[in-house]
XYZ file of C-alpha atoms in Angstrom:
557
model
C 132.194 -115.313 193.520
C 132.515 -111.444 193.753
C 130.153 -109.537 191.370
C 131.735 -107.280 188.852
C 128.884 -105.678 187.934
C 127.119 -103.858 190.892
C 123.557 -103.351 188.795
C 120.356 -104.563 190.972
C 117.174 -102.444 189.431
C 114.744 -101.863 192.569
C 111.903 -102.736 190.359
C 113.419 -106.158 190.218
C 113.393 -106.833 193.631
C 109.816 -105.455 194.748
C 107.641 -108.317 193.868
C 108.109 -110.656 196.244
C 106.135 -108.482 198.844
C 104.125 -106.810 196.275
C 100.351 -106.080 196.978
C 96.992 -104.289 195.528
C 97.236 -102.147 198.169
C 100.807 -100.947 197.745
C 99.532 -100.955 194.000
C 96.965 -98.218 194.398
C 98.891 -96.305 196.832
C 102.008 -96.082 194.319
C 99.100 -95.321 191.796
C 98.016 -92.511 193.357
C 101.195 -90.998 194.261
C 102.359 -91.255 190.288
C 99.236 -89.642 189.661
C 100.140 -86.391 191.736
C 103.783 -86.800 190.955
C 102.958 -86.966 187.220
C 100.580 -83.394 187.195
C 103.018 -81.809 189.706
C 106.326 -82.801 186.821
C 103.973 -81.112 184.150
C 104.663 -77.460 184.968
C 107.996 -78.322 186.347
C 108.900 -80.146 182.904
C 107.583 -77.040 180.715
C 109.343 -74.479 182.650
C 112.389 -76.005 182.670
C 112.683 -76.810 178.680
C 111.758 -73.480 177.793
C 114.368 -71.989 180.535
C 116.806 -74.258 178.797
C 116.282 -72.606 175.456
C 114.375 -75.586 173.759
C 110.555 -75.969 173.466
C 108.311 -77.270 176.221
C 107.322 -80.194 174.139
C 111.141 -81.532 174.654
C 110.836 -80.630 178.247
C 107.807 -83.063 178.158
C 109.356 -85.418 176.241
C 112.679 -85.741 178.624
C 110.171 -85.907 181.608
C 108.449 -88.687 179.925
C 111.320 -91.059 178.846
C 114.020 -90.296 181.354
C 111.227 -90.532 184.522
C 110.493 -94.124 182.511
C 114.065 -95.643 182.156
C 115.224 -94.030 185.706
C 111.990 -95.915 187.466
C 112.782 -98.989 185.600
C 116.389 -99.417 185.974
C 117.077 -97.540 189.310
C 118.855 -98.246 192.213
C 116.100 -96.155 194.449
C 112.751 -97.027 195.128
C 111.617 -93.812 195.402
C 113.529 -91.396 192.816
C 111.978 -89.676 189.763
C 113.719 -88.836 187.094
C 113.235 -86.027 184.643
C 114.496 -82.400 183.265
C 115.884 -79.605 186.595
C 116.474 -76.705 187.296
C 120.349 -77.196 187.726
C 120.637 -78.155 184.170
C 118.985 -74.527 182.911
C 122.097 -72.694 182.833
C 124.394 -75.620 181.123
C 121.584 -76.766 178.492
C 120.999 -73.000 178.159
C 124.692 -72.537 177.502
C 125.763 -75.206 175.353
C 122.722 -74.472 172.877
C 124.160 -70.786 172.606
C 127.270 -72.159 171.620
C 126.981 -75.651 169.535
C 123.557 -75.835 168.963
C 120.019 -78.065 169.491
C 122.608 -80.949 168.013
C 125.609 -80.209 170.267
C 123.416 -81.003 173.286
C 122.127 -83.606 171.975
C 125.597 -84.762 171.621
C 126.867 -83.692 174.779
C 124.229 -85.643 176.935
C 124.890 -88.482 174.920
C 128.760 -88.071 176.170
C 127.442 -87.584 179.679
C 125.403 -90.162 179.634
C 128.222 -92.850 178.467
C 130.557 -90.884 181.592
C 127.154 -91.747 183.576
C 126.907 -95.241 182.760
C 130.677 -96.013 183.250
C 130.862 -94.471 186.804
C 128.353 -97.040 187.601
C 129.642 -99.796 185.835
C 133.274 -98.534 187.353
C 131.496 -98.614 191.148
C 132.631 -95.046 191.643
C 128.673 -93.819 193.074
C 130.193 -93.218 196.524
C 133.207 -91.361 195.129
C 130.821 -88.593 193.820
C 129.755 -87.971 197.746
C 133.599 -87.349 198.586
C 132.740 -83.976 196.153
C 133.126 -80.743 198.919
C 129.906 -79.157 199.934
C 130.827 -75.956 199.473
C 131.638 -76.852 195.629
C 128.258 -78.032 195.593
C 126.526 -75.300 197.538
C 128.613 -72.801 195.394
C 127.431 -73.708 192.478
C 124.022 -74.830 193.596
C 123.227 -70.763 194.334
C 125.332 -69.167 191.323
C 122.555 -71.846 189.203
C 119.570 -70.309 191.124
C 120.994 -67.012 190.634
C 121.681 -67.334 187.471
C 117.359 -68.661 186.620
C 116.539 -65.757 188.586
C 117.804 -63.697 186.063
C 116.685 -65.543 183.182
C 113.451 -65.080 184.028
C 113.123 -60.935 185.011
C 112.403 -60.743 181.161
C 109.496 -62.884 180.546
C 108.420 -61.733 184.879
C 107.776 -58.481 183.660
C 106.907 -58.406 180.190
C 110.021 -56.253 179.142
C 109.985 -55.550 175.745
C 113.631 -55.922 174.742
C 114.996 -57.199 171.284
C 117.839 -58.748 172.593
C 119.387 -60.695 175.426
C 122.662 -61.066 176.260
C 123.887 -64.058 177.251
C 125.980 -62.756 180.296
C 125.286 -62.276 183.622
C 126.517 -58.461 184.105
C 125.463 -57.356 180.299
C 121.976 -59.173 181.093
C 121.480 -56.842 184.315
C 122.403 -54.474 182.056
C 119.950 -54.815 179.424
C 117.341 -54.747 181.864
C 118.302 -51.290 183.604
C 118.204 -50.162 179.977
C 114.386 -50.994 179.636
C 113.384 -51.057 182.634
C 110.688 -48.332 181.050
C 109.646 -51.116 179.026
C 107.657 -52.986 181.998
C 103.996 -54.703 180.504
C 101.902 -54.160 183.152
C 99.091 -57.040 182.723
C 102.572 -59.081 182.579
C 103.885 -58.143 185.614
C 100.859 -58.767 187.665
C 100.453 -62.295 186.112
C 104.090 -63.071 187.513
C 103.470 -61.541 190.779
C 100.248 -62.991 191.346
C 101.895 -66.576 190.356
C 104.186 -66.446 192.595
C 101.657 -65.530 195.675
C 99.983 -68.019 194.568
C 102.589 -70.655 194.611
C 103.882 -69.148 197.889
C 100.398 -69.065 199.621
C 99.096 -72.442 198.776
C 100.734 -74.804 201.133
C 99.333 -72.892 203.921
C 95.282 -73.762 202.970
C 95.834 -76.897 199.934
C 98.728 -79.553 201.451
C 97.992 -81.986 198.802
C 97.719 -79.674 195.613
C 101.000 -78.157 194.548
C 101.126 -74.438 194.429
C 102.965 -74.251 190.786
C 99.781 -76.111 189.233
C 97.202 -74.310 190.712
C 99.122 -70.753 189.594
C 99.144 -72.382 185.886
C 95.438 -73.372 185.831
C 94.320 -70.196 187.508
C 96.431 -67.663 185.780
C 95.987 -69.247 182.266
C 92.527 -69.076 182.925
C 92.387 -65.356 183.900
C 94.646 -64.384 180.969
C 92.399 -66.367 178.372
C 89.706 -64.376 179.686
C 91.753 -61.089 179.517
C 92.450 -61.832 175.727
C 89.628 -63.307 174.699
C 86.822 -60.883 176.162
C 88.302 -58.160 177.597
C 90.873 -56.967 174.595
C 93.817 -57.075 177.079
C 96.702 -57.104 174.846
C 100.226 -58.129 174.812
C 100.721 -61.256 177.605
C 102.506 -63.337 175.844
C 101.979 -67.119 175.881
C 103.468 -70.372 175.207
C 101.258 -70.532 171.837
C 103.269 -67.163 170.677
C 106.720 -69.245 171.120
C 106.163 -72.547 170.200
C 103.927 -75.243 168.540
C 103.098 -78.157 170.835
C 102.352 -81.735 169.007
C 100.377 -83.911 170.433
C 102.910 -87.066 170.071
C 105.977 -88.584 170.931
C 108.906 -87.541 168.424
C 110.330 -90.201 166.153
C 113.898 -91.206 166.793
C 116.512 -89.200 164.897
C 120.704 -90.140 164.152
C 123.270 -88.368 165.252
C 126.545 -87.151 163.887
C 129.020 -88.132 166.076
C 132.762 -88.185 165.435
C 136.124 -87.260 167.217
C 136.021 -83.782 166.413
C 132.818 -82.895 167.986
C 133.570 -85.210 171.150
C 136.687 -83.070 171.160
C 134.546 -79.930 171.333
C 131.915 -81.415 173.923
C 133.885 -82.910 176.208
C 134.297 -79.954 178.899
C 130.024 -79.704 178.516
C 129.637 -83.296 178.493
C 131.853 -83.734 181.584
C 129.465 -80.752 183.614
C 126.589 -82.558 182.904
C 127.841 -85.739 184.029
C 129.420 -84.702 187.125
C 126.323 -82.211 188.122
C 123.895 -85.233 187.017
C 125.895 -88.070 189.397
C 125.707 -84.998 192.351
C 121.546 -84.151 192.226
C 120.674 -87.706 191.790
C 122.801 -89.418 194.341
C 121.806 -86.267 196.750
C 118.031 -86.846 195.638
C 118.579 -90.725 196.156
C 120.246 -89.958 199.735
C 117.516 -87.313 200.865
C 114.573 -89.710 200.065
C 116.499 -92.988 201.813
C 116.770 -90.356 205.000
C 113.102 -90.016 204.962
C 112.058 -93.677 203.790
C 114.608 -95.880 206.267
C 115.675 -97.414 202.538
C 119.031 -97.693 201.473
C 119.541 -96.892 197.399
C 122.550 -98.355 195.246
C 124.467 -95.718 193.882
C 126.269 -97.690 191.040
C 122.839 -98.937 190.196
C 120.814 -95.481 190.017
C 123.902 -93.916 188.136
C 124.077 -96.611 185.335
C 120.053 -96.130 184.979
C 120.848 -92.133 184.762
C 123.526 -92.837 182.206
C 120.872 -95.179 180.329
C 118.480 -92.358 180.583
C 121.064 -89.824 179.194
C 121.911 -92.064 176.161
C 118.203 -92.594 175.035
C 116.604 -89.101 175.652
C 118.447 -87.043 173.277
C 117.333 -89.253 169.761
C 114.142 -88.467 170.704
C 114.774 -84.217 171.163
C 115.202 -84.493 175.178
C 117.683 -82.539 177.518
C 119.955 -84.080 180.115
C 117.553 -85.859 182.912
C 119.000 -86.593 186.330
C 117.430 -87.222 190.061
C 114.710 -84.662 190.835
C 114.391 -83.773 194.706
C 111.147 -81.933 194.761
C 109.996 -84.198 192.592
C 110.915 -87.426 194.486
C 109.566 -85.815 197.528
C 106.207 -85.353 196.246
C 105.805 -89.203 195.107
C 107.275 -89.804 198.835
C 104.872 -87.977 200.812
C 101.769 -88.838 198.682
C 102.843 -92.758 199.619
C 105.135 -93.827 196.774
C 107.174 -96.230 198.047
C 108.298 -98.533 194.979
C 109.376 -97.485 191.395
C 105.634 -98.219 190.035
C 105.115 -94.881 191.316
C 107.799 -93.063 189.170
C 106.322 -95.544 185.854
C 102.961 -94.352 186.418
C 104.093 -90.572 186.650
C 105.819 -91.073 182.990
C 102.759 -92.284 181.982
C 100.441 -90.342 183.305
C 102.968 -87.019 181.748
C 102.992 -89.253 178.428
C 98.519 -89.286 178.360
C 98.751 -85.269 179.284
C 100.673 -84.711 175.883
C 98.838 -86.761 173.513
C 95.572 -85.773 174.498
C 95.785 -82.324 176.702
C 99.100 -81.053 174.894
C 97.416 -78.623 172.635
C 96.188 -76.673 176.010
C 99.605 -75.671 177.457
C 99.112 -73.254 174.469
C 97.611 -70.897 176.530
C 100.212 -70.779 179.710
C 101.013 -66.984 179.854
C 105.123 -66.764 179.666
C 105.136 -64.414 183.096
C 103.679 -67.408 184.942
C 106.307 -69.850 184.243
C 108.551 -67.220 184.610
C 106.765 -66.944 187.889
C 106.923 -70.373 188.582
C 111.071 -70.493 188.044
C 111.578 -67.665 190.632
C 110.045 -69.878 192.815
C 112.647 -72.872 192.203
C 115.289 -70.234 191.605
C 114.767 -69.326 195.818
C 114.286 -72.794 196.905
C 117.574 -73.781 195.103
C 119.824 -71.080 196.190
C 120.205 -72.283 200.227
C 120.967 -68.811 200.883
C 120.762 -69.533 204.434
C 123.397 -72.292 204.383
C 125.378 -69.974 202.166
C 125.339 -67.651 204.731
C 126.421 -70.207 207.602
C 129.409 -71.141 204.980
C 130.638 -68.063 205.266
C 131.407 -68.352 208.935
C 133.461 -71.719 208.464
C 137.788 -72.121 207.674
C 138.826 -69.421 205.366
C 139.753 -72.306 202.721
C 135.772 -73.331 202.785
C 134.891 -69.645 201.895
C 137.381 -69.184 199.436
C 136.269 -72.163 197.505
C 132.439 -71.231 197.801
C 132.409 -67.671 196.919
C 135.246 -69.098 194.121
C 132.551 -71.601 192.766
C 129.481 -69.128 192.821
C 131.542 -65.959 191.292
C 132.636 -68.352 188.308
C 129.452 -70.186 187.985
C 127.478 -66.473 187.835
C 129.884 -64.478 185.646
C 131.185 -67.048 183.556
C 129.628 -70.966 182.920
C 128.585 -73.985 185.320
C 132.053 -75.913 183.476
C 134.563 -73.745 184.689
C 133.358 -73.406 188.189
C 133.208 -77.172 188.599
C 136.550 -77.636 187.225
C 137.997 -74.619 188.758
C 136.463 -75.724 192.279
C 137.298 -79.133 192.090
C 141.020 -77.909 191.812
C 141.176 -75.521 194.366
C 139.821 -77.419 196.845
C 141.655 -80.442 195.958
C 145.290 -77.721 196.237
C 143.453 -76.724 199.866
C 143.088 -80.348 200.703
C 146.365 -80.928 199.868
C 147.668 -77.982 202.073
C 145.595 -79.079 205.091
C 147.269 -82.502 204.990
C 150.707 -81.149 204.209
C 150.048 -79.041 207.174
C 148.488 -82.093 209.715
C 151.775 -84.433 208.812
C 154.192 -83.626 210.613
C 158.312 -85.025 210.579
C 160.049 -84.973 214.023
C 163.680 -85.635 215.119
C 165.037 -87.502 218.407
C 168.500 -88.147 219.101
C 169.080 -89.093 222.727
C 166.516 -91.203 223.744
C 162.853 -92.040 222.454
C 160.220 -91.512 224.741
C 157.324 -94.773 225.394
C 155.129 -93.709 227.531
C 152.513 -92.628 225.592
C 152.936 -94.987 222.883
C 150.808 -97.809 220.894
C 153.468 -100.435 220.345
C 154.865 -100.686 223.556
C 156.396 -104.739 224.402
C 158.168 -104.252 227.318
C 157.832 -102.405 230.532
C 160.679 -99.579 229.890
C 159.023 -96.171 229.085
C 162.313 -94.626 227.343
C 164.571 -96.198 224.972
C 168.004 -95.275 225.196
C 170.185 -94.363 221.469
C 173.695 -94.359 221.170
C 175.629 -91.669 219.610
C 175.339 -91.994 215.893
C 171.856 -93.201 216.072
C 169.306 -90.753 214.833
C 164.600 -91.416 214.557
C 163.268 -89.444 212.306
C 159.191 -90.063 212.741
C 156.788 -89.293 210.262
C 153.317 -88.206 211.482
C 150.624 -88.636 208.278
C 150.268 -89.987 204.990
C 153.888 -89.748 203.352
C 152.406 -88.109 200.092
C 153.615 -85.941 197.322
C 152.122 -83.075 199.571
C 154.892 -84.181 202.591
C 157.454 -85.265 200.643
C 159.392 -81.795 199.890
C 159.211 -81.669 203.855
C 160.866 -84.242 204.891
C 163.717 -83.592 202.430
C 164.031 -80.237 203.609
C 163.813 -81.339 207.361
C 166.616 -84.173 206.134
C 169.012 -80.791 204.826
C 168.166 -78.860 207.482
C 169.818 -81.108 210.103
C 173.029 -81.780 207.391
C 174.251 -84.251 210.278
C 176.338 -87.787 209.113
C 174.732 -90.872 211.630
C 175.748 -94.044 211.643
C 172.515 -95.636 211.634
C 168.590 -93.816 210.507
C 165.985 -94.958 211.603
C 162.880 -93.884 209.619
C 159.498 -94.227 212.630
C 156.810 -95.135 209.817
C 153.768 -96.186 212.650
C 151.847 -93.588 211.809
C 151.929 -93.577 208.011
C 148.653 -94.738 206.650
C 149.727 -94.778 203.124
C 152.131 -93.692 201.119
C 151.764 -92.398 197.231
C 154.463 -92.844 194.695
C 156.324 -89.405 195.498
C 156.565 -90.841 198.832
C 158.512 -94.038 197.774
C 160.444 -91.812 195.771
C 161.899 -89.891 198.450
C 162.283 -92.508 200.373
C 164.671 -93.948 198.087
C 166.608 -90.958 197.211
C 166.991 -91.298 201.340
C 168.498 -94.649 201.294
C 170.516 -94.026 197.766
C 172.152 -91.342 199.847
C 172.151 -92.881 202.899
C 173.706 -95.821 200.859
C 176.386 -93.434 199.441
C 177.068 -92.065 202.983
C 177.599 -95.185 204.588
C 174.593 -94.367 206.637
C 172.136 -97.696 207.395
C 169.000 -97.386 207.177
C 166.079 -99.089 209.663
C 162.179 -99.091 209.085
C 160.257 -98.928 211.842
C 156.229 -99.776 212.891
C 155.373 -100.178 208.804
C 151.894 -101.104 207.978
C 150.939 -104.083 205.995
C 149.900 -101.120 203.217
C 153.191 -99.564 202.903
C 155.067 -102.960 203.366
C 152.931 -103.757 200.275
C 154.584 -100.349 198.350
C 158.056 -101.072 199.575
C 157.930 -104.811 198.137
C 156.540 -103.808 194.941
C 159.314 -101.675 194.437
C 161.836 -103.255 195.219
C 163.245 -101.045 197.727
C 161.943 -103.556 200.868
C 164.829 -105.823 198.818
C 167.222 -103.386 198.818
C 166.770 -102.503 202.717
C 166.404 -106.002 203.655
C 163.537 -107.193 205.927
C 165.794 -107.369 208.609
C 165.870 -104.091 208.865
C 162.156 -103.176 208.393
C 160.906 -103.797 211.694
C 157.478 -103.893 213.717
C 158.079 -101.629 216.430
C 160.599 -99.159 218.087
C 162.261 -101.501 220.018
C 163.016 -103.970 217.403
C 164.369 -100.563 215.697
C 166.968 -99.638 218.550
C 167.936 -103.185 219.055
C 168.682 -103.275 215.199
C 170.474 -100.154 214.975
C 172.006 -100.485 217.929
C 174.030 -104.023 216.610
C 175.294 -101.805 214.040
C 176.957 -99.002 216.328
């Protein structure tokens, strides 16, 4: 019996081969996952415009329910930097509660793309779309973060991307120095550290070592004015309690757009994450699987204050090359994140601001792909339009429109490169075999007598062909006796297709014109029948080949 339900959790399927050994190797590796995620997890929630305890908090539950319900036995889950801008934006607009709302949406969209098996649709999504929109995000942190990089003292932000750049000219006399060297230095330090540390992560050791010097700098050396996580926000050292919220058909009506970004940018990162880490494991992940555990995630975080969680690549690298190989790993690094706040949470306190800022710069670059951006732009003048489309809308205006808008235009593109690939050809005289696929006999041209007319179609007969075959149909204004329609090469054919079709033979029909099928594929015969139309033809005059065609029409000259 076929399964309906295509959910098979990794974690359930790892004990048979289960060892100590594989134990304390996935131990290990959710150690070093789990303190990597901690700056990562900070940075991010305060990017997004809520606290770094809910940053935390989303690491911590989402990296949990991902691990334990996931269709990869390698993925962790938590808060990323794609999400900044779109968490960012939707708090500017509906509020702490509207997000909350939204990922709620996106993580019911979440759970029924899984439960609807459509995981290897979200590939089919065009890479430009996604590298489009992948930059325009890191572009977008980049500038997010000059404020808090240099210490600018400015008393407000706008939210847009031009005003933003802007505002910064504006105060550019503003700069704190101490600031500015804290950010700078982070980011050496982050960029420096893989070349002499390969197992410690260069965004931890700029945290401990900068948040060291500036507690030093305040504390006995009267520096003044580096500004620290402690001046923003009050960290708790426990988990939040669960809270309701107010749901109803208005504000669905409101959040749909948002929740449909999140969504639709959570299924991409995740399935990408899932499909980078089964290129460098030799696994295979199921997609319906890890995108019903991402929708679970979605649905839980936000009662407890969390932002939308999805597949984290850097993230799920780490826990692969440090020997994770089984979703203990990804358990062990919610845990270990969970121990962090309840007894070291107080501490992150003293994180100077210009380091995290720091620390986001860093993601911004490795996000942005400039370098397959730039290899993009040498591709089909379609691919370029639709990239530069996607990161011009995603920059000046939101992550929402530039999906949707993207989506669209490539799907119109799409539709114009397959319009252009089918073709509709006319013979008259004689039809030519010898470089044919459904030849039966040994005679390379078939012979038509006057009054018989093959019109072939050369594609999918969609609503993107249809108009042309009408027109090519006017064009010729001629009165056969006999049509035959060459469908061999028609691999499917949509309902604007059909429709066409039977405006042909209604005319025809009128005309006194037959009409004979010719080379139709069990997938269209399967159309024509469900219409009605095969009826209305007859099946004695939808035939398997070309020469069953002549031999047809030629009985009715």
């Amino acid at each position: 019996m076929k399964k309906r339900l295509d959910f098979q959790p990794k974690l359930f399927t790892i004990w048979k081969n289960y060892s100590k050994e594989k134990f304390f190797t996935d131990l290990m590796a959710g150690i070093i996952v789990g303190i990597v995620a901690l700056p990562l997890a900070i940075a991010f929630g305060i990017a997004s415009g809520v606290s770094p305890e809910q940053g935390l908090i989303t690491a911590i539950i989402a990296g949990f329910i991902v691990s334990f319900l996931g269709g990869s036995n390698v993925q962790i889950g938590g808060p990323t930097g794609a999400f900044i801008v779109v968490v960012y934006g939707i708090i500017s607009k509906f509020g702490i509660e509207g997000l909350a709302i939204a990922t709620v949406l996106a993580g019911i969209f979440l759970l029924l793309m899984g439960v609807l098996k459509l995981g290897t649709v979200i590939r089919f999504i065009p890479y430009p779309i996604i590298v489009g929109f992948t930059s325009g995000i890191a572009l977008t942190i980049f500038t997010t973060q000059i404020k808090d990089l240099f210490g600018l003292q400015m008393a407000e932000m706008p939210a847009d991307f031009l005003p933003k750049w802007g505002a910064y000219f504006r105060n550019a006399g503003s700069v704190h120095g101490a600031s500015a060297l804290v950010g700078i230095a982070s980011i050496l330090l982050i960029v420096i550290t893989p070349k002499f540390f390969k197992k410690i992560p260069g965004s931890l050791l700029a945290i401990v070592v900068m948040t060291a010097v500036v507690y030093v700098l305040k504390n006995y050396m009267g520096v003044t004015g580096i500004e620290t996580i402690g001046d923003r926000f009050q960290i708790k050292a426990a988990l939040p309690q669960p809270t309701l919220l107010a749901i109803n058909m208005e504000t669905i009506h409101f959040l749909f757009p948002a929740a449909f970004t999140i969504a639709i940018l959570g299924a991409i990162e995740s399935l990408l994450s899932a499909t980078v880490a089964d290129g460098v494991t030799g696994d295979k992940h199921n997609s319906n699987t890890e995108l019903i555990a991402q929708g679970v995630a979605n649905i839980v975080v936000p009662f407890f204050g969390g932002i939308p969680a999805t597949g984290a690549i850097a993230r799920t690298m780490t826990n692969i090359n440090n020997g994770g190989r089984s979703p203990i790993a990804g358990i062990i690094h919610a845990v270990v994140l969970l121990l962090i706040l309840l007894f070291l949470g107080p501490l992150t306190q003293h994180i100077p601001m210009a380091c995290l800022a720091g620390v986001l710069v860093i993601v911004a670059y490795n996000m942005s792909e400039w370098r397959t951006f730039r290899s993009l732009l040498r591709n089909s003048r379609s691919d370029v339009i639709v990239l530069l489309t996607t990161f011009l809308l995603t920059v000046i205006f939101d992550l929402t429109i530039a999906i949707e808008v993207g989506l669209l235009l490539a799907m119109l593109l799409f539709m114009k490169r397959m319009s252009e690939v089918t073709k509709v050809s006319v013979v008259k005289d004689e039809v030519d075999l010898s470089a044919e696929g459904e030849i039966y006999h040994e005679e390379e041209k078939l012979n038509l007598k006057k009054g018989i007319e093959v019109y072939e179609i050369d594609g999918p007969f969609f609503f993107g062909i249809a108009n042309k075959f009408d027109e090519c149909m006017k064009i010729l204004g001629d009165h056969p006796q006999v049509r035959i329609i060459r469908m061999r090469k028609v691999p499917f054919m949509d309902t604007t297709g059909l429709h066409n079709l039977e405006s042909l033979y209604r005319l025809s029909e009128k005309e006194k014109i037959r009409v004979v099928l010719s080379g139709v594929n069990e997938a269209v015969r399967k159309v024509l029948e469900k219409s009605g139309l095969a009826d209305r033809i007859g099946e004695e005059n939808i035939c398997s080949n070309i020469q069953e065609a002549v031999q047809k029409a030629n009985s009715y000259i």
